[in-house]
Coordinates of C-alpha atoms and ligand atoms in Angstrom, one line a residue:
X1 CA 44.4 26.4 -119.8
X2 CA 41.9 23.5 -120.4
X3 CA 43.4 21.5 -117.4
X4 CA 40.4 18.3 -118.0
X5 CA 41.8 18.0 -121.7
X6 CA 45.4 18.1 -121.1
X7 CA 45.4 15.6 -118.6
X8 CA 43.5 13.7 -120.8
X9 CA 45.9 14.2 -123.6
X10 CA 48.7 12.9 -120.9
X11 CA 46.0 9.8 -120.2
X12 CA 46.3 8.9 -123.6
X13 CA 49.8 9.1 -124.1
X14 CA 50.4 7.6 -121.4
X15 CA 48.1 4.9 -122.3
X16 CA 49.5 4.2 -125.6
X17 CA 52.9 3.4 -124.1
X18 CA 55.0 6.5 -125.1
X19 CA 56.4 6.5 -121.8
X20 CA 57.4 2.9 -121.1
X21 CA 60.2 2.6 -123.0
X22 CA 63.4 2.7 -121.0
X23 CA 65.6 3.9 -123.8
X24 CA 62.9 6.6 -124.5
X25 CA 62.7 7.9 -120.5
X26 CA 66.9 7.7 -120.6
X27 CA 66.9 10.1 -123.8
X28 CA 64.2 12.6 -122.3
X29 CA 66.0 12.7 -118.9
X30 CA 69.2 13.6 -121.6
X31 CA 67.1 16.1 -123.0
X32 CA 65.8 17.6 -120.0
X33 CA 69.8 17.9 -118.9
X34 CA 70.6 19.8 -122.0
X35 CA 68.1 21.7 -121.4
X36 CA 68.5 23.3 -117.8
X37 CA 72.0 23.5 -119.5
X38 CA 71.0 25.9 -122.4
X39 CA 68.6 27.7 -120.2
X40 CA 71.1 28.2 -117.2
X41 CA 71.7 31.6 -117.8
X42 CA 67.9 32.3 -117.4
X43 CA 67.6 29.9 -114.4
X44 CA 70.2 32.0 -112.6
X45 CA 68.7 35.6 -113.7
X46 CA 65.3 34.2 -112.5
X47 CA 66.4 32.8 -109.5
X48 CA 68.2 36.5 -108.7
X49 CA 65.0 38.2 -109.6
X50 CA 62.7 36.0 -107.0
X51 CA 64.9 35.8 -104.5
X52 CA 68.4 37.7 -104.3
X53 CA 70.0 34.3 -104.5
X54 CA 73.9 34.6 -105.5
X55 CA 75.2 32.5 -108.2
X56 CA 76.9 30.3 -105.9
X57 CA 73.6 29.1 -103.9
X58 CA 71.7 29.5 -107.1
X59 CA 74.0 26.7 -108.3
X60 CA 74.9 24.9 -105.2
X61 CA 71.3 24.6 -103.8
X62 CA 69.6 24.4 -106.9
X63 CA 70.9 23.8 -110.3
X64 CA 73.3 21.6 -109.5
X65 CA 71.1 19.5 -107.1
X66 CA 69.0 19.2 -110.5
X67 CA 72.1 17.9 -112.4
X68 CA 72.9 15.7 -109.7
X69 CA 69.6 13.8 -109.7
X70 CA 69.3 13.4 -113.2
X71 CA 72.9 11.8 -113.6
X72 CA 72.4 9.8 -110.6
X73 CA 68.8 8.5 -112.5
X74 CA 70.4 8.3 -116.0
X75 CA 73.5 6.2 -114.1
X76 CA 70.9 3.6 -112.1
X77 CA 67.7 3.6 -113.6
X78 CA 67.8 0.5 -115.5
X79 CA 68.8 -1.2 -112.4
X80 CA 65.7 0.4 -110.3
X81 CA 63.4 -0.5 -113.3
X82 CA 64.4 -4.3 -113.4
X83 CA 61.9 -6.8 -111.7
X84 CA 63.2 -7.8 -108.4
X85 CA 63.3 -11.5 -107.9
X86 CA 62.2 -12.4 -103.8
X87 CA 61.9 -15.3 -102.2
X88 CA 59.1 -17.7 -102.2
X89 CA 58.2 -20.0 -99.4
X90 CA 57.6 -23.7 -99.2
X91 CA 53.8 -23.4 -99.2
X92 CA 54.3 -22.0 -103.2
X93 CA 56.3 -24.8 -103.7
X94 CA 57.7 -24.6 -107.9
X95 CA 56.3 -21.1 -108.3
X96 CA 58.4 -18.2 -108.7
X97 CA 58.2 -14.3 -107.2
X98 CA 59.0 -11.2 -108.5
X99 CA 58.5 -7.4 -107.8
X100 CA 57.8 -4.9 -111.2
X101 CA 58.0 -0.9 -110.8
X102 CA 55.2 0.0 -112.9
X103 CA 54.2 3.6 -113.3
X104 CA 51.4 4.9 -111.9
X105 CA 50.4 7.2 -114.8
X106 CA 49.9 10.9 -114.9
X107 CA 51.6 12.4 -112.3
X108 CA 50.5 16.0 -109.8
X109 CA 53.9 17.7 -108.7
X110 CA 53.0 21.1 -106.9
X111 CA 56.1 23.1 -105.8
X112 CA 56.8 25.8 -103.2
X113 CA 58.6 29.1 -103.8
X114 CA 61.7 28.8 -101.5
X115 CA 63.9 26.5 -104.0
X116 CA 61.3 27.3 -106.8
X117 CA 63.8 25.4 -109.4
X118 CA 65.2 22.0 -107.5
X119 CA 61.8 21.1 -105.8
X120 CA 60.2 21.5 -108.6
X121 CA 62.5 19.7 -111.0
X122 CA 64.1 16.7 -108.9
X123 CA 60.8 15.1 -108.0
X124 CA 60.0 15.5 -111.9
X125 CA 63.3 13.3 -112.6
X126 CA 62.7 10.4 -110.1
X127 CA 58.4 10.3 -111.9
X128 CA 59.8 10.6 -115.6
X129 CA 62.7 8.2 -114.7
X130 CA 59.6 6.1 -113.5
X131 CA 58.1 6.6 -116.9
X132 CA 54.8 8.8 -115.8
X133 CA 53.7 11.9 -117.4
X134 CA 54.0 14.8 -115.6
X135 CA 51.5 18.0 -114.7
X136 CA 54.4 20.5 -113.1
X137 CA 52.6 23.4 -111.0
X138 CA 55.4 25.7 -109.5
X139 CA 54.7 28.2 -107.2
X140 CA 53.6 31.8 -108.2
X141 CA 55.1 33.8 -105.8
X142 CA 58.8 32.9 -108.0
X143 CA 57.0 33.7 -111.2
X144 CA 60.5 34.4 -112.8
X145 CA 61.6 31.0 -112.6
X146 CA 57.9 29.5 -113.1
X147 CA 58.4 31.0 -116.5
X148 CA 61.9 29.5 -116.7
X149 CA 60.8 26.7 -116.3
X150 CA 58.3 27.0 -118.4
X151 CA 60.7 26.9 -121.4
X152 CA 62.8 24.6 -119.9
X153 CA 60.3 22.2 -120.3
X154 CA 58.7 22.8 -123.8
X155 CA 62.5 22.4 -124.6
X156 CA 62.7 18.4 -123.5
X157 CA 59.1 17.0 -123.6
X158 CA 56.4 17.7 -125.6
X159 CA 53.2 18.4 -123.5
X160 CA 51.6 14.9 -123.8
X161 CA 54.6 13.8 -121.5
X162 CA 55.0 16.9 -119.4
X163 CA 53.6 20.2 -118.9
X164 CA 53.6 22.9 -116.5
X165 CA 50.7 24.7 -115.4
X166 CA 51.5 28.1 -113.9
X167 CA 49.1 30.2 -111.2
X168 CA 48.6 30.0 -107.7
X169 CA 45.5 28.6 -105.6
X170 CA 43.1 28.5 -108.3
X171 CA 45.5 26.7 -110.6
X172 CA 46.1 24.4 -108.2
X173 CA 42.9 23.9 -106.9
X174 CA 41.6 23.3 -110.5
X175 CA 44.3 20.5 -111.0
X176 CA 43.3 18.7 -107.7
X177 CA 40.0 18.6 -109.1
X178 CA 41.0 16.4 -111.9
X179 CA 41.9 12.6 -111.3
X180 CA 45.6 12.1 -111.6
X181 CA 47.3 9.0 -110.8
X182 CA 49.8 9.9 -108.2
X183 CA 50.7 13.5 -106.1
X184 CA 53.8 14.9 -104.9
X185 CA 53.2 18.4 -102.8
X186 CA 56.2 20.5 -101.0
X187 CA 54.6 23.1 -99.3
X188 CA 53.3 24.0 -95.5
X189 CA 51.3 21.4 -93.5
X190 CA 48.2 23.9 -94.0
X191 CA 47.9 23.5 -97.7
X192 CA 49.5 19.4 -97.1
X193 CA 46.1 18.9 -95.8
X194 CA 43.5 20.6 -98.5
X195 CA 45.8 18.5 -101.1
X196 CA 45.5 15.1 -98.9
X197 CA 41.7 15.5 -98.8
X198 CA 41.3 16.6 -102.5
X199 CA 43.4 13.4 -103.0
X200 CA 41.0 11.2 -100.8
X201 CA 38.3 12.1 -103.5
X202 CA 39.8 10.3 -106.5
X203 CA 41.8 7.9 -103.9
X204 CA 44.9 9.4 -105.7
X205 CA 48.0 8.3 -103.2
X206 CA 49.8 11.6 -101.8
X207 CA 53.8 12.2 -101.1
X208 CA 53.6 15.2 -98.8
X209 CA 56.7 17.4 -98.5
X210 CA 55.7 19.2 -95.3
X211 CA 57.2 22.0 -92.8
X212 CA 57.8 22.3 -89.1
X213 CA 59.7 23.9 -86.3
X214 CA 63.4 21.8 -86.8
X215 CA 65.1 21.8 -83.6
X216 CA 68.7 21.9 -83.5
X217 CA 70.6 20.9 -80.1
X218 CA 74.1 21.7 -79.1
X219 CA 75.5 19.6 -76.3
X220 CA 78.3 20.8 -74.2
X221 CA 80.6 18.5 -75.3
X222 CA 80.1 19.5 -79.2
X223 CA 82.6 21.7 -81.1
X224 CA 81.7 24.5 -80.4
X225 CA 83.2 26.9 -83.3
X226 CA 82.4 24.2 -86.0
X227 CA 78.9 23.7 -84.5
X228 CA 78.4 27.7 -84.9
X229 CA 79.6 27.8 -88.5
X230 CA 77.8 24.9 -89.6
X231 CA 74.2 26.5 -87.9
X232 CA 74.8 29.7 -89.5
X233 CA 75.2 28.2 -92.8
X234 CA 72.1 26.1 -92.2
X235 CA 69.9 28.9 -91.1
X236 CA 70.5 31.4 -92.9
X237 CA 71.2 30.0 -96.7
X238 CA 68.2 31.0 -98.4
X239 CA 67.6 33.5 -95.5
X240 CA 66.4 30.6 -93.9
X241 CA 63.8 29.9 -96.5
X242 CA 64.8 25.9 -96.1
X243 CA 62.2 23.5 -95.2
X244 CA 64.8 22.1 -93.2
X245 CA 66.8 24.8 -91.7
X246 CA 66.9 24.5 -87.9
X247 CA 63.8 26.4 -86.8
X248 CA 65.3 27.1 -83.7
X249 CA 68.7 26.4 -80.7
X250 CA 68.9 24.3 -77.7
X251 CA 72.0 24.6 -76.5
X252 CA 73.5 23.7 -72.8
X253 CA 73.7 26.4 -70.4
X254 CA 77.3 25.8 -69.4
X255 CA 78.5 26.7 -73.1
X256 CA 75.6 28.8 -73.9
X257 CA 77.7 32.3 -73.8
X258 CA 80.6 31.0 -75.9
X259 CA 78.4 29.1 -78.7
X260 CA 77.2 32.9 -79.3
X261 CA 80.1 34.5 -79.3
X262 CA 81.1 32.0 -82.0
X263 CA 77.8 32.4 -83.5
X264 CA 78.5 35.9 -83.6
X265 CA 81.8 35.4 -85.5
X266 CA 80.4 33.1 -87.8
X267 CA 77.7 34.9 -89.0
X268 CA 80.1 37.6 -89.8
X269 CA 82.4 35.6 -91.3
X270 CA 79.5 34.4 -94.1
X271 CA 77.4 37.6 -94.3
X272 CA 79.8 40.3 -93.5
X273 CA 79.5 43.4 -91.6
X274 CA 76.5 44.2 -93.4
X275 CA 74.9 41.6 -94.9
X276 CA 72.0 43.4 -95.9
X277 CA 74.2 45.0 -98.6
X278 CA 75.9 41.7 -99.2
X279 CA 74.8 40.5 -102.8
X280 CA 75.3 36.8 -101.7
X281 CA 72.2 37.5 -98.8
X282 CA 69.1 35.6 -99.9
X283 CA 66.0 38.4 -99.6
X284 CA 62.5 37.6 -98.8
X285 CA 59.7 36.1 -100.9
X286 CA 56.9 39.0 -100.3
X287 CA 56.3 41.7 -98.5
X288 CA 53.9 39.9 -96.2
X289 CA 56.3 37.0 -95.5
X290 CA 58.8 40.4 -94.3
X291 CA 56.3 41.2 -92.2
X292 CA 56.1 38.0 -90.5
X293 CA 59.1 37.9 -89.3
X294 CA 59.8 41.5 -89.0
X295 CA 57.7 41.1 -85.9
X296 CA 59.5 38.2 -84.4
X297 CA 62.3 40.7 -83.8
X298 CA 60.9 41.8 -80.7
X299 CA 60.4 38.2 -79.4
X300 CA 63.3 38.1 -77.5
X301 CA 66.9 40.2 -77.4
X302 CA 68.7 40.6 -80.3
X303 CA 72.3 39.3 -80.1
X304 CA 73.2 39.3 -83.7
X305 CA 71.8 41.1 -86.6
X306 CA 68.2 43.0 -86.1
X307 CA 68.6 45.2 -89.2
X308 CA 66.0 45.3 -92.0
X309 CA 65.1 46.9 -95.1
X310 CA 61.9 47.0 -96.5
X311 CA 62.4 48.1 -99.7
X312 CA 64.8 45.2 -100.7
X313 CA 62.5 42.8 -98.4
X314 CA 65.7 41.6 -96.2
X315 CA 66.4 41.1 -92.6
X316 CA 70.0 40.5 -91.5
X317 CA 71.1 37.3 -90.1
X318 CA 69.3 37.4 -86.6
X319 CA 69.9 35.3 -83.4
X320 CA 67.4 35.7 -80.2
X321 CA 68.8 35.6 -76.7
X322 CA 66.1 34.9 -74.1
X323 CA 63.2 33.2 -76.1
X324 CA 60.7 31.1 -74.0
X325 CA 58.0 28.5 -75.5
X326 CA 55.3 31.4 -75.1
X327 CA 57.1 33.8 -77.6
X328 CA 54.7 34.2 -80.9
X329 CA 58.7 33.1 -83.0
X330 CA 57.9 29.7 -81.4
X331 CA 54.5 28.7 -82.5
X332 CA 55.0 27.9 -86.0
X333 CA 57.9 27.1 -88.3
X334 CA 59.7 30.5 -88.6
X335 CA 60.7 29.9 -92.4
X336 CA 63.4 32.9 -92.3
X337 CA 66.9 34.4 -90.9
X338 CA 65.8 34.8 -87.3
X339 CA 67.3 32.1 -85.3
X340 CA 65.7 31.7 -81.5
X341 CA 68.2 30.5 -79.2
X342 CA 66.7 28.1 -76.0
X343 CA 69.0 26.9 -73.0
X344 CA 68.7 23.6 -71.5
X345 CA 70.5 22.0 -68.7
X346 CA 69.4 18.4 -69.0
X347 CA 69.2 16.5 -71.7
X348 CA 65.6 15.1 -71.0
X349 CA 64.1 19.3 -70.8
X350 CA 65.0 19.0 -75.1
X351 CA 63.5 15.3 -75.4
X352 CA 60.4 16.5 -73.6
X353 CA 59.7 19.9 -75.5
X354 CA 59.8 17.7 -78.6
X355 CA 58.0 15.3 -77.7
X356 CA 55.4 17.4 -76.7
X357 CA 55.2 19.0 -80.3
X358 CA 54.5 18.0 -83.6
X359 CA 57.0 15.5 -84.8
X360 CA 59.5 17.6 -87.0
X361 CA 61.2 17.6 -90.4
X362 CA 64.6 17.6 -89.5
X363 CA 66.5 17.6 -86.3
X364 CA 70.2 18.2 -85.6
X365 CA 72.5 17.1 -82.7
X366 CA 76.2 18.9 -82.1
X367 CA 77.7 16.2 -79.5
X368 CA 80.8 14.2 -79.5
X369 CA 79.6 11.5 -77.3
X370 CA 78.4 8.8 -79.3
X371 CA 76.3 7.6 -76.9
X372 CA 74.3 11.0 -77.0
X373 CA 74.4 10.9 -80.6
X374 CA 72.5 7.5 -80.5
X375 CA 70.1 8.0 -77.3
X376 CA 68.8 11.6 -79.5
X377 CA 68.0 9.3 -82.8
X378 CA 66.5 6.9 -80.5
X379 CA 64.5 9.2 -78.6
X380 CA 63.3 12.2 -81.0
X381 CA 60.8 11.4 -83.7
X382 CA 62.0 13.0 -86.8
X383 CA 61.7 12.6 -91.2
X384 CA 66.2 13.0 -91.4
X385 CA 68.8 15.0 -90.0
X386 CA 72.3 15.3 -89.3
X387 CA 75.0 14.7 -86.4
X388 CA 77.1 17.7 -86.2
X389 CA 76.2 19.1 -89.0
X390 CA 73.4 20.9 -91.1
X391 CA 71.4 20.7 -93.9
X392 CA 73.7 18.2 -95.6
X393 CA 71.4 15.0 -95.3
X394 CA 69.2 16.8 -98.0
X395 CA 71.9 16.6 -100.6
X396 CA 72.8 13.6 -100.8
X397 CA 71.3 11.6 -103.5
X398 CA 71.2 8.0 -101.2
X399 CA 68.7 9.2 -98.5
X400 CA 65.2 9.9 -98.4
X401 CA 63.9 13.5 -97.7
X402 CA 60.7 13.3 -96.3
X403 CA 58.8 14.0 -93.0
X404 CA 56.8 12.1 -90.1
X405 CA 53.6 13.1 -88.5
X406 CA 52.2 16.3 -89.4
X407 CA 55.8 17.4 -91.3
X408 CA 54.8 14.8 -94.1
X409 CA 54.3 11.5 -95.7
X410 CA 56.5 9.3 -97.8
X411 CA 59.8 10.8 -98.9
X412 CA 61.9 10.9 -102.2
X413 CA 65.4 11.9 -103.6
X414 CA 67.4 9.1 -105.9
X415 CA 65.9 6.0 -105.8
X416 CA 63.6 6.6 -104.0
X417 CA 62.0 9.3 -106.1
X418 CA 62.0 6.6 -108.4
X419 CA 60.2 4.2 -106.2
X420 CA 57.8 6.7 -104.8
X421 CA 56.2 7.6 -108.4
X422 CA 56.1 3.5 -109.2
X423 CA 53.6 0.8 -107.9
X424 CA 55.1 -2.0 -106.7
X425 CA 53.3 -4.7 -108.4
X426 CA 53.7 -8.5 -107.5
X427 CA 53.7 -11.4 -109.4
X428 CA 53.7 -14.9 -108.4
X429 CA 54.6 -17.6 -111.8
X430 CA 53.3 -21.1 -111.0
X431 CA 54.5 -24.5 -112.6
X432 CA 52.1 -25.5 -115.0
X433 CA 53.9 -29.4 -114.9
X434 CA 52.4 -30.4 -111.7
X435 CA 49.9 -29.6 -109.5
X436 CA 50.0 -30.2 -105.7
X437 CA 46.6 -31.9 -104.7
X438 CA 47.7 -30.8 -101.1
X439 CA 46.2 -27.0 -101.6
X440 CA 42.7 -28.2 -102.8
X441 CA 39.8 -28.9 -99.7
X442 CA 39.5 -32.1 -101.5
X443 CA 42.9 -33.5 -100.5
X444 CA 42.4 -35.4 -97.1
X445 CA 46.0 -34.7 -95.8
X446 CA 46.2 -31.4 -97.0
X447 CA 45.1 -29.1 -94.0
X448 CA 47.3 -31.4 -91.6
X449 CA 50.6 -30.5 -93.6
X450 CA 49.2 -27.3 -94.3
X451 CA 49.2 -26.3 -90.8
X452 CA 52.5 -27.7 -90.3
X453 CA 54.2 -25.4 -92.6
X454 CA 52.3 -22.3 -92.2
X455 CA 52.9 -22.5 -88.3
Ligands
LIG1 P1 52.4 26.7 -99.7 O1 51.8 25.5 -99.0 O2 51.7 28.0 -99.4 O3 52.4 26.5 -101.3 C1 52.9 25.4 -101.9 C2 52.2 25.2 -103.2 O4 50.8 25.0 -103.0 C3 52.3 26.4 -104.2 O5 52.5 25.9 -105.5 C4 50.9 27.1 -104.1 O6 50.5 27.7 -105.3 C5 50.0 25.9 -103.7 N1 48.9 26.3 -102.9 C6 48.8 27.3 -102.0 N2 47.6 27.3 -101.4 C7 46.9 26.3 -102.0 C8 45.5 25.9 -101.8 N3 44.7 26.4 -100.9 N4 45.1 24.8 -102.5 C9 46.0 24.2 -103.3 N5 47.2 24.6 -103.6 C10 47.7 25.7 -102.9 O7 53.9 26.7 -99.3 P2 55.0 27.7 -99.6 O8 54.8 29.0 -98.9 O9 55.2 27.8 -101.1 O10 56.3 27.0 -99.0 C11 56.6 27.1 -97.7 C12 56.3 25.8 -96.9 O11 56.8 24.7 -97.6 C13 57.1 25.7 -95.6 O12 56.2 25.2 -94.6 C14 58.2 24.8 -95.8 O13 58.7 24.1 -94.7 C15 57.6 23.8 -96.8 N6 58.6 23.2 -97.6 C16 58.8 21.8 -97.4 C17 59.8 21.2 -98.1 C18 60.1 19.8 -97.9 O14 61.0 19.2 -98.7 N7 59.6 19.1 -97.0 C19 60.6 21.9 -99.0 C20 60.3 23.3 -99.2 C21 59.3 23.9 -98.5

């Protein structure tokens, strides 16, 4: 594909207007819902052949995420697009302020594998809700659902507005090369940073969409049985292929024993006896990410799970008794179904290993004391997360996802998708009718009052 020329066909079309309208950005973010409608059959069949993903998280954690964000765009966009009237202070005395979301132009999205269809399609709502035009690289390692979505796409926008451009590295690599007007990436923190400086080139501002090691603490005082049901479910959906899946246990020493025998129970109560012949068990990308974390089975004792099978690239449900800081599971995000399990007896042993490590994505606490729950959001350094739960702040449509530190930059999801692909742009309207001599270094006066009000 001539990548220069089609963005420049965007450029232009963009240029020309086509995708100011707000009636015409309502009816292609219709369109684009009809579309993923029609082609939901294929989505699903794609999403099977990547990844093993069963209908229900298929739908659940990807299709109907998609659904959700356009209806929530198509419900408030003209709201978001509005100019916002502010406040103007004395020294503007007559004039008026206002804020316009403009778009920036033509819009980089590059997608990971690990939810192939929702992170590629839910930032492309909030920039065509924002009236950009769109270059769409998803990843290559789901090619099944990079062609789905290829179609989905030539169904709802003509390729002036938005395109996809499939491949891996060089693809990409070609498309940073290219001046575009803003970039959304989801991937690792490694490739965050070659997009970043490819980005510095053209000055071309960046939402990152990073990784990291999640930490996810159980207190003593938490509910136990709930807290192990709701940790299963957020490790291993996807296998644990979540951005934000906790990475990893703290729990307290005291209730360390019974969190895994309810652990235990859990896991069996979502996976099964044998999960690996479960048909609602997420597999593995590629045979090198199996690898991977193959080897972290040996990182520690295996209390649950352990079993794999290489030919289907899938590792049961695993937790790891006995893990220490030093184990090679707990120098990088793990990105899969094998869940280390830490003890701490103070509260301050969890703030400091944090704190000592790159600030992460997400973080969760299971507590009942409130004033735990509020010293932990005060303390830790994290992009969102969730009290006694899991996963759950990612779905919801009214707060940004995004990380801090080395797990990201900026974040999107409903509005703020919206507002992350627009430039804020300020405008001040003066009175033409008068004319306060006060402002000019002429006016004798002026700099006394002016010093009075500014103080
Ligand atoms: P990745 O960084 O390897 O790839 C992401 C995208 O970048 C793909 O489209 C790929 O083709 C492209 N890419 C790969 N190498 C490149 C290079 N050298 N130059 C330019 N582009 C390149 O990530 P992945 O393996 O697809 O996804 C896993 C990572 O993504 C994990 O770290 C995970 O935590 C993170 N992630 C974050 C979020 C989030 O919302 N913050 C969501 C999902 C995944």
């Amino acid at each position: 594909m001539d990548i220069p020329a089609l963005i420049g066909r965007q450029r232009v079309f963009f240029k020309e207007e086509r995708t100011r309208p707000l009636g015409e950005r309502l009816k292609r973010l219709q369109a684009l819902r009809e579309a993923v409608k029609r082609h939901e059959p294929a989505l699903l069949a794609a999403v099977q052949k990547d990844l093993h993903k069963s209908e229900f998280e298929a739908f659940t954690t990807e299709i109907g995420l998609v659904y959700k964000e356009i209806g929530h765009a198509l419900k408030h966009l003209r709201k978001w697009a509005k100019p916002k009237r502010v406040r103007t202070p004395l020294t503007h005395w007559g004039s008026k302020s206002y804020i316009v979301p403009e778009p920036y132009g033509v819009a980089l999205i590059i997608a990971p594998w690990n939810y192939p269809l929702q992170l590629a399609l839910v930032p492309l709502v909030g920039a065509v809700a924002a009236g950009n035009t769109v270059v769409l690289k998803p990843s290559e390692l789901a090619p099944h659902v990079s062609r789905a979505i290829c179609a989905v796409i030539a169904d709802a926008f003509e390729p002036e507005w938005v395109s996809v451009v499939e491949g891996g590295v060089e693809a990409s690599t070609a498309l940073l090369e290219e001046k575009t007007d803003y970039i959304l990436f989801t991937g690792s923190t490694h490739v965050g940073r070659i997009v970043m400086t490819a980005a510095a080139k053209h000055l071309t501002p960046v939402t990152l969409e990073l990784g990291g090691k999640s930490p996810c603490i159980v207190s003593g005082d938490a509910d136990l049985k709930l807290a192990a049901k709701r940790i299963a479910f957020g490790k291993f959906t996807n296998a644990g292929q979540t951005c934000v899946a906790p990475d990893y246990v703290y729990v307290q020493r005291e209730v360390k024993d019974a969190f895994l025998e309810h652990l235990t129970a859990a896991v069996k109560e979502l996976y099964g006896a044998d999960p690996l012949r479960n048909p609602g068990y997420t597999h593995l990308i590629s045979d090198r990410h199996y690898k991977r974390l193959a080897a972290f089975l040996n990182d520690g004792q295996v209390v649950i799970g352990g079993q794999t099978d290489s030919d289907q690239l899938a590792i049961a449900p695993t937790v790891l008794d006995h893990v220490d800081w030093s184990a090679p599971v707990m120098q990088d995000e793990i990105f899969g179904p094998v869940l280390p399990v830490l003890t701490y007896d103070r509260i301050e042993e969890v703030y400091e290993a944090v704190l000592a490590r790159p600030k992460p994505l997400a973080l969760y606490l299971f507590s009942s004391s409130r004033e735990l729950q509020q010293r932990v959001v005060e303390r830790l350094s994290f992009g969102g997360g969730c009290i006694n739960d899991t996963l759950m702040h990612f779905a919801s449509s009214y707060l940004p996802v995004g990380g801090v530190g080395e797990s990201g930059l900026g974040s999107y999801h409903g509005e703020n998708t919206f507002f992350t692909f627009s430039h804020q742009k300020s405008v001040l309207r003066q009175a033409t009718w008068f004319d306060i001599p006060l402002r000019y270094p002429t006016s004798k006066a002026g700099l006394k009052i002016i010093r009075r009000l500014m103080k």
